[in-house]
Amino acid sequence: MNQPIDERPAGSRTRILLALTPLIIFATLAAIFFLQLSSGRDVSEIPSALIGTKAPFHNLAPLEGATRNGAPMPALTAETAKGKLTLVNFWASWCVPCRQEHPVILALSQDPRLTVVGVNYKDGAENALRFLGELGNPYAAIGIDPNGKMAIDWGVYGIPESYLVGPDGTILYKKVGPFDENSVKTGLMPAIEKALVQPAPAG
């Protein structure tokens, strides 16, 4: 009677499968990573589960001492953004990419279609004020988030991070990392234009 060529004990086959499992997992993850890179997609524009949902604003305390055009800065609350197309920018004085991004945020604050507000994240007031004094203040309102509680609710990965919020309070777009000329042109501006052509919510 002929015997099967490979008649290894079941335990031996199980050990081989267990040994190969990490390699299979690694190969799968590597393939996914390669496809993401080769897609040409900006990986900094990370999809958020919050897109399409109401922005979870907190009533944050103001950054005491901050001014714009000689006037004290209002605090950031849900009412600040109500009825306006708003860019919410999470930033801090200790954040090097925030400093790199700041000229772009200043330029965006000049766009009459957009209200730019800031969330000062886990920062000291004196350092935050010095940052704005050196680089300029683009914000229509600033709230302080010393413990990062609002950042957690917004799903912030790391700053700088920005969210476009529609006039009805819905999150429309998310940007992880600093804006530059290209990301504004290819990501933020199309999101702004799309928001502006959408009909206003009923009621």
Phi, psi and omega in degrees: 000134180286140176259147174303144181298315182245101180237059180287149176300149181304322180297324179294317179296322179297318179297322179294316179298318179296322179292327182276342185304312179301322179295319179296315179299314180300315181297321179295313179297320179298320179295319178297315180299316179298318180296322177296316181293319184281352181285343182079005181280144178285108184290348178285341178271075187282128177300145180238140176296342182276345180297129184092357178248169180291136180294130183275066179296144167253157172274089185277150174290151179286162171277099185300131179096348180283138179226161172217126184054035176084356182254145178299146180282133173286160175287162177264120176224175177299327181292331181302321185263356186297128177079008182232148169283117193234136171257118179261117186247117175273126186210168174203156181291331182278357185269109181299315178297333176296320178295319178295324183281337194304319177301328178290319178295320176301316180295319179295329180293345178272353180283116185294346180280349194231139170253124181256123178236156184238145171244111180277113194259119174046053186234167172263142185301316182297318180292320179296318179294321178296318178302311181292325178294323180284318191254347182102156184247107181271358194266139174279339176203150178226132171242148179260138181235071190295332181255001178073020184292317178292322179301321178298315181295333179272355179073034182292130178274317183179148186266156359288152177211139186226148180229134172266124183243129180289167179301336179271005178088009181271135176286126185252333190200147180226138176232120174264132182091176186286141170291146166226182184302319183290316182292329174293315183293317187265341183244299186290312184299317175300324179292321177296312182297321178295319180296324184286337180267352178286142178296147178295145180297145180291152176099000000 
